[in-house]
Amino acid sequence: MLVDLLIQARWIIPVEPASAIHEHASLVIDDGRIVDLLPIEQAMSKYQARQVEVLDRHALIPGLINCHTHAAMSLLRGIADDLHLMDWLQNHIWPAEQKWVSETFVRDGTDLAIAEMLRCGTTCFNDMYFFPEIVAQQAVQHGIRANIGLIVFDFPTVWAENADAYLTKGLALHEQLRHETLISTSFAPHAPYTVSDGPLRNVITYADEMNLTVHMHLHETAHEVDEQKAKSGQTPLQRLHELGLLTPSFIAVHMTQLSSEDILFYAQTGGHIVHCPESNLKLASGFCPVAECLAAGINVALGTDGAASNNDLDMLSEMRTAALLGKGVAGDASAVSATTALEMATINGAKALGLDAEIGSLVIGKAADVVAIDLSELETQPLFNPLAQIVYAAGRHQVTDVWVNGKQLLRKRELTSFDVPALRQKITLWQERLQEHPAN
Ligand SMILES: CSC[C@H]1O[C@@H](n2cnc3c(O)ncnc32)[C@H](O)[C@@H]1O
Ligand SMILES: [Zn+2]
């Protein structure tokens, strides 16, 4: 049988079934899809391939899914460090966004983010940012998969003047993107403290009607919870439940402030959590009790958040931090194992986005979103368990090749869909502008 691509690898870690590791195996790809996974010898006799990749020092894993980011904020990396969330947002980030965010800013910042994400093995990102039509356009241009947030705020910003306008523009964008293979959309009301009940009710109505997920920052800090309690006597979680927002289509980002009762309650709603451990640590927001959430049956995915609060978009290091922090918070070294961390960064992200029939594992029939990691470097030797090595020891420089939907976007660490010198020039210009005219 003639196929497009055959990748021969030292190891293939499909994520489903959990803990499976194939040695000396081939992944067979045709028309953007995985058509087989079998021993190298068998693949050679069964398939004739237009292209054969021999990656005999590498592990293949499913493309990593960054389940929460603000891609264009890569241009604000390092603009305001070592601050608590509300000081960071209100006194630094929002003024900078008000001054600088434009279509061009989002185009260049998203390009920088996509380049960084591809170079660390991310093949799909869940975005929440201004000018989402530009984020989608850049994702399509570079061939990466993206879930685009149809953002909602109460207040005017550079993208829309009020909550109704955000929704109207979001609905039009959803319509425009309906037929894009690599693009899906979610409603993305920013947070409980920036979106009031009326717009949230509208989001619920549209999300139900259109069968879309809803993606929102929630219980990020103790301040957020205390403020809502002082205002209405409820926690933000209780308020959103009363409004009817908490369903299996709901994706709560952060969730660092949760009691054991909150966890059991949230599990019953079927909602998902996106854990962003590095952003939470850097802003000192708190710790999501990941092991307890997983034990309660909650699907917990992983995200970097934006590059201004992380300060990178590296899902490999995010997995490592999630595993280490998860153990520390649980007081249990067996909590959040390497296998679990890899699931959080792949299949759990796909489940949260409702894309698990398509991506998240190297299973026959799914799209060929695939990452190769060279484990022969000194930093990952000696090697006893390739999966544990990826989570606990590998660095993003070891990601050598990346395919999205069967198309190679990183080849031997070179980006195939970017003019890197031109991108560098644009970033330098933004640095000069931001340095010369700080927003505060
Ligand atoms: C609706 S556009 C996204 C909006 O969110 C801001 N943001 C970035 N990181 C965080 C965070 O951790 N919590 C809350 N809000 C955040 C970003 O700057 C945009 O204004
Ligand atoms: Zn965020």
PDB file of N, CA, C and O and ligand atoms in Angstrom, residues 68 70 73 85 88-89 93-94 97 128-130 151-153 188 190-191 193 217 220 254 279 283 305-306 309, ligand 1:
ATOM      1  N   HIS A  68      -4.253  26.726  27.469  1.00  0.00           N
ATOM      2  CA  HIS A  68      -4.600  28.123  27.803  1.00  0.00           C
ATOM      3  C   HIS A  68      -3.394  29.025  27.568  1.00  0.00           C
ATOM      4  O   HIS A  68      -2.366  28.890  28.225  1.00  0.00           O
ATOM      5  N   HIS A  70      -2.308  33.264  25.831  1.00  0.00           N
ATOM      6  CA  HIS A  70      -2.651  34.523  25.174  1.00  0.00           C
ATOM      7  C   HIS A  70      -1.458  34.738  24.244  1.00  0.00           C
ATOM      8  O   HIS A  70      -0.474  35.394  24.625  1.00  0.00           O
ATOM      9  N   MET A  73       0.727  37.871  23.647  1.00  0.00           N
ATOM     10  CA  MET A  73       1.416  38.466  24.799  1.00  0.00           C
ATOM     11  C   MET A  73       2.900  38.108  24.811  1.00  0.00           C
ATOM     12  O   MET A  73       3.648  38.601  25.663  1.00  0.00           O
ATOM     13  N   LEU A  85      -0.899  39.136  40.720  1.00  0.00           N
ATOM     14  CA  LEU A  85      -1.775  39.216  39.543  1.00  0.00           C
ATOM     15  C   LEU A  85      -2.407  40.597  39.340  1.00  0.00           C
ATOM     16  O   LEU A  85      -2.275  41.185  38.254  1.00  0.00           O
ATOM     17  N   TRP A  88       0.038  43.349  38.568  1.00  0.00           N
ATOM     18  CA  TRP A  88       0.578  43.045  37.237  1.00  0.00           C
ATOM     19  C   TRP A  88      -0.412  43.448  36.139  1.00  0.00           C
ATOM     20  O   TRP A  88      -0.053  44.158  35.194  1.00  0.00           O
ATOM     21  N   LEU A  89      -1.680  43.017  36.321  1.00  0.00           N
ATOM     22  CA  LEU A  89      -2.696  43.286  35.292  1.00  0.00           C
ATOM     23  C   LEU A  89      -3.058  44.765  35.239  1.00  0.00           C
ATOM     24  O   LEU A  89      -2.966  45.407  34.188  1.00  0.00           O
ATOM     25  N   ILE A  93       0.030  45.432  32.700  1.00  0.00           N
ATOM     26  CA  ILE A  93      -0.381  44.741  31.470  1.00  0.00           C
ATOM     27  C   ILE A  93      -1.538  45.467  30.774  1.00  0.00           C
ATOM     28  O   ILE A  93      -1.457  45.741  29.566  1.00  0.00           O
ATOM     29  N   TRP A  94      -2.593  45.797  31.497  1.00  0.00           N
ATOM     30  CA  TRP A  94      -3.723  46.462  30.826  1.00  0.00           C
ATOM     31  C   TRP A  94      -3.317  47.824  30.261  1.00  0.00           C
ATOM     32  O   TRP A  94      -3.673  48.135  29.110  1.00  0.00           O
ATOM     33  N   GLU A  97      -1.440  47.043  27.113  1.00  0.00           N
ATOM     34  CA  GLU A  97      -2.336  46.551  26.052  1.00  0.00           C
ATOM     35  C   GLU A  97      -3.141  47.707  25.461  1.00  0.00           C
ATOM     36  O   GLU A  97      -3.344  47.783  24.242  1.00  0.00           O
ATOM     37  N   MET A 128      -6.862  33.053  24.044  1.00  0.00           N
ATOM     38  CA  MET A 128      -7.825  34.053  24.508  1.00  0.00           C
ATOM     39  C   MET A 128      -7.137  35.407  24.354  1.00  0.00           C
ATOM     40  O   MET A 128      -6.286  35.758  25.173  1.00  0.00           O
ATOM     41  N   TYR A 129      -7.468  36.121  23.265  1.00  0.00           N
ATOM     42  CA  TYR A 129      -6.843  37.440  23.124  1.00  0.00           C
ATOM     43  C   TYR A 129      -7.622  38.340  22.168  1.00  0.00           C
ATOM     44  O   TYR A 129      -8.518  37.879  21.464  1.00  0.00           O
ATOM     45  N   PHE A 130      -7.241  39.620  22.177  1.00  0.00           N
ATOM     46  CA  PHE A 130      -7.853  40.613  21.296  1.00  0.00           C
ATOM     47  C   PHE A 130      -7.540  40.271  19.833  1.00  0.00           C
ATOM     48  O   PHE A 130      -6.546  39.617  19.549  1.00  0.00           O
ATOM     49  N   ILE A 151     -13.712  36.388  22.663  1.00  0.00           N
ATOM     50  CA  ILE A 151     -13.544  37.020  23.978  1.00  0.00           C
ATOM     51  C   ILE A 151     -14.750  37.877  24.366  1.00  0.00           C
ATOM     52  O   ILE A 151     -15.440  38.430  23.512  1.00  0.00           O
ATOM     53  N   VAL A 152     -14.955  37.983  25.684  1.00  0.00           N
ATOM     54  CA  VAL A 152     -16.017  38.845  26.219  1.00  0.00           C
ATOM     55  C   VAL A 152     -15.490  39.550  27.467  1.00  0.00           C
ATOM     56  O   VAL A 152     -14.912  38.912  28.358  1.00  0.00           O
ATOM     57  N   PHE A 153     -15.667  40.861  27.486  1.00  0.00           N
ATOM     58  CA  PHE A 153     -15.408  41.719  28.648  1.00  0.00           C
ATOM     59  C   PHE A 153     -16.639  42.606  28.808  1.00  0.00           C
ATOM     60  O   PHE A 153     -17.352  42.846  27.829  1.00  0.00           O
ATOM     61  N   ALA A 188     -14.999  32.915  25.233  1.00  0.00           N
ATOM     62  CA  ALA A 188     -13.932  33.148  26.211  1.00  0.00           C
ATOM     63  C   ALA A 188     -14.213  34.409  27.032  1.00  0.00           C
ATOM     64  O   ALA A 188     -13.519  35.420  26.897  1.00  0.00           O
ATOM     65  N   HIS A 190     -13.649  36.716  29.931  1.00  0.00           N
ATOM     66  CA  HIS A 190     -12.319  36.801  30.562  1.00  0.00           C
ATOM     67  C   HIS A 190     -12.265  36.215  31.972  1.00  0.00           C
ATOM     68  O   HIS A 190     -11.448  35.333  32.251  1.00  0.00           O
ATOM     69  N   ALA A 191     -13.110  36.714  32.885  1.00  0.00           N
ATOM     70  CA  ALA A 191     -13.049  36.266  34.290  1.00  0.00           C
ATOM     71  C   ALA A 191     -14.309  36.715  35.008  1.00  0.00           C
ATOM     72  O   ALA A 191     -15.001  37.625  34.541  1.00  0.00           O
ATOM     73  N   TYR A 193     -14.627  38.588  37.492  1.00  0.00           N
ATOM     74  CA  TYR A 193     -14.559  39.989  37.926  1.00  0.00           C
ATOM     75  C   TYR A 193     -14.567  40.988  36.767  1.00  0.00           C
ATOM     76  O   TYR A 193     -14.497  42.197  36.994  1.00  0.00           O
ATOM     77  N   HIS A 217     -10.964  32.335  32.917  1.00  0.00           N
ATOM     78  CA  HIS A 217     -10.125  32.323  34.122  1.00  0.00           C
ATOM     79  C   HIS A 217     -11.061  32.181  35.327  1.00  0.00           C
ATOM     80  O   HIS A 217     -12.064  32.890  35.400  1.00  0.00           O
ATOM     81  N   GLU A 220      -8.563  32.177  40.313  1.00  0.00           N
ATOM     82  CA  GLU A 220      -7.109  32.269  40.086  1.00  0.00           C
ATOM     83  C   GLU A 220      -6.376  32.667  41.355  1.00  0.00           C
ATOM     84  O   GLU A 220      -5.268  32.191  41.597  1.00  0.00           O
ATOM     85  N   HIS A 254      -7.023  27.856  35.821  1.00  0.00           N
ATOM     86  CA  HIS A 254      -6.308  28.140  37.080  1.00  0.00           C
ATOM     87  C   HIS A 254      -6.841  27.317  38.254  1.00  0.00           C
ATOM     88  O   HIS A 254      -6.181  26.405  38.708  1.00  0.00           O
ATOM     89  N   SER A 279       2.707  29.941  35.622  1.00  0.00           N
ATOM     90  CA  SER A 279       2.114  31.268  35.781  1.00  0.00           C
ATOM     91  C   SER A 279       1.627  31.446  37.218  1.00  0.00           C
ATOM     92  O   SER A 279       1.833  32.496  37.841  1.00  0.00           O
ATOM     93  N   LEU A 283       3.172  34.390  39.636  1.00  0.00           N
ATOM     94  CA  LEU A 283       2.326  35.466  40.168  1.00  0.00           C
ATOM     95  C   LEU A 283       1.937  35.197  41.628  1.00  0.00           C
ATOM     96  O   LEU A 283       1.159  35.952  42.210  1.00  0.00           O
ATOM     97  N   ASP A 305      -0.416  29.713  30.042  1.00  0.00           N
ATOM     98  CA  ASP A 305      -0.850  31.100  30.165  1.00  0.00           C
ATOM     99  C   ASP A 305       0.027  31.929  29.218  1.00  0.00           C
ATOM    100  O   ASP A 305       0.797  31.373  28.425  1.00  0.00           O
ATOM    101  N   GLY A 306      -0.056  33.246  29.277  1.00  0.00           N
ATOM    102  CA  GLY A 306       0.715  34.063  28.336  1.00  0.00           C
ATOM    103  C   GLY A 306       2.184  34.142  28.717  1.00  0.00           C
ATOM    104  O   GLY A 306       2.562  33.875  29.869  1.00  0.00           O
ATOM    105  N   SER A 309       3.495  36.136  31.886  1.00  0.00           N
ATOM    106  CA  SER A 309       3.377  35.671  33.275  1.00  0.00           C
ATOM    107  C   SER A 309       4.028  34.309  33.481  1.00  0.00           C
ATOM    108  O   SER A 309       3.796  33.664  34.497  1.00  0.00           O
TER     109      SER A 309
HETATM  110  C1  LIG B   1      -9.757  38.773  26.874  1.00  0.00           C
HETATM  111  S1  LIG B   1      -8.172  39.010  26.293  1.00  0.00           S
HETATM  112  C2  LIG B   1      -7.233  38.265  27.603  1.00  0.00           C
HETATM  113  C3  LIG B   1      -6.926  39.180  28.728  1.00  0.00           C
HETATM  114  O1  LIG B   1      -6.459  38.385  29.802  1.00  0.00           O
HETATM  115  C4  LIG B   1      -5.344  39.013  30.380  1.00  0.00           C
HETATM  116  N1  LIG B   1      -4.585  38.032  31.149  1.00  0.00           N
HETATM  117  C5  LIG B   1      -3.431  37.451  30.852  1.00  0.00           C
HETATM  118  N2  LIG B   1      -3.075  36.581  31.820  1.00  0.00           N
HETATM  119  C6  LIG B   1      -4.054  36.624  32.742  1.00  0.00           C
HETATM  120  C7  LIG B   1      -4.271  35.984  33.952  1.00  0.00           C
HETATM  121  O2  LIG B   1      -3.418  35.107  34.445  1.00  0.00           O
HETATM  122  N3  LIG B   1      -5.386  36.256  34.634  1.00  0.00           N
HETATM  123  C8  LIG B   1      -6.277  37.150  34.184  1.00  0.00           C
HETATM  124  N4  LIG B   1      -6.121  37.822  33.035  1.00  0.00           N
HETATM  125  C9  LIG B   1      -5.023  37.561  32.326  1.00  0.00           C
HETATM  126  C10 LIG B   1      -4.644  39.594  29.196  1.00  0.00           C
HETATM  127  O3  LIG B   1      -3.699  40.520  29.581  1.00  0.00           O
HETATM  128  C11 LIG B   1      -5.822  40.165  28.407  1.00  0.00           C
HETATM  129  O4  LIG B   1      -6.155  41.428  28.845  1.00  0.00           O
END
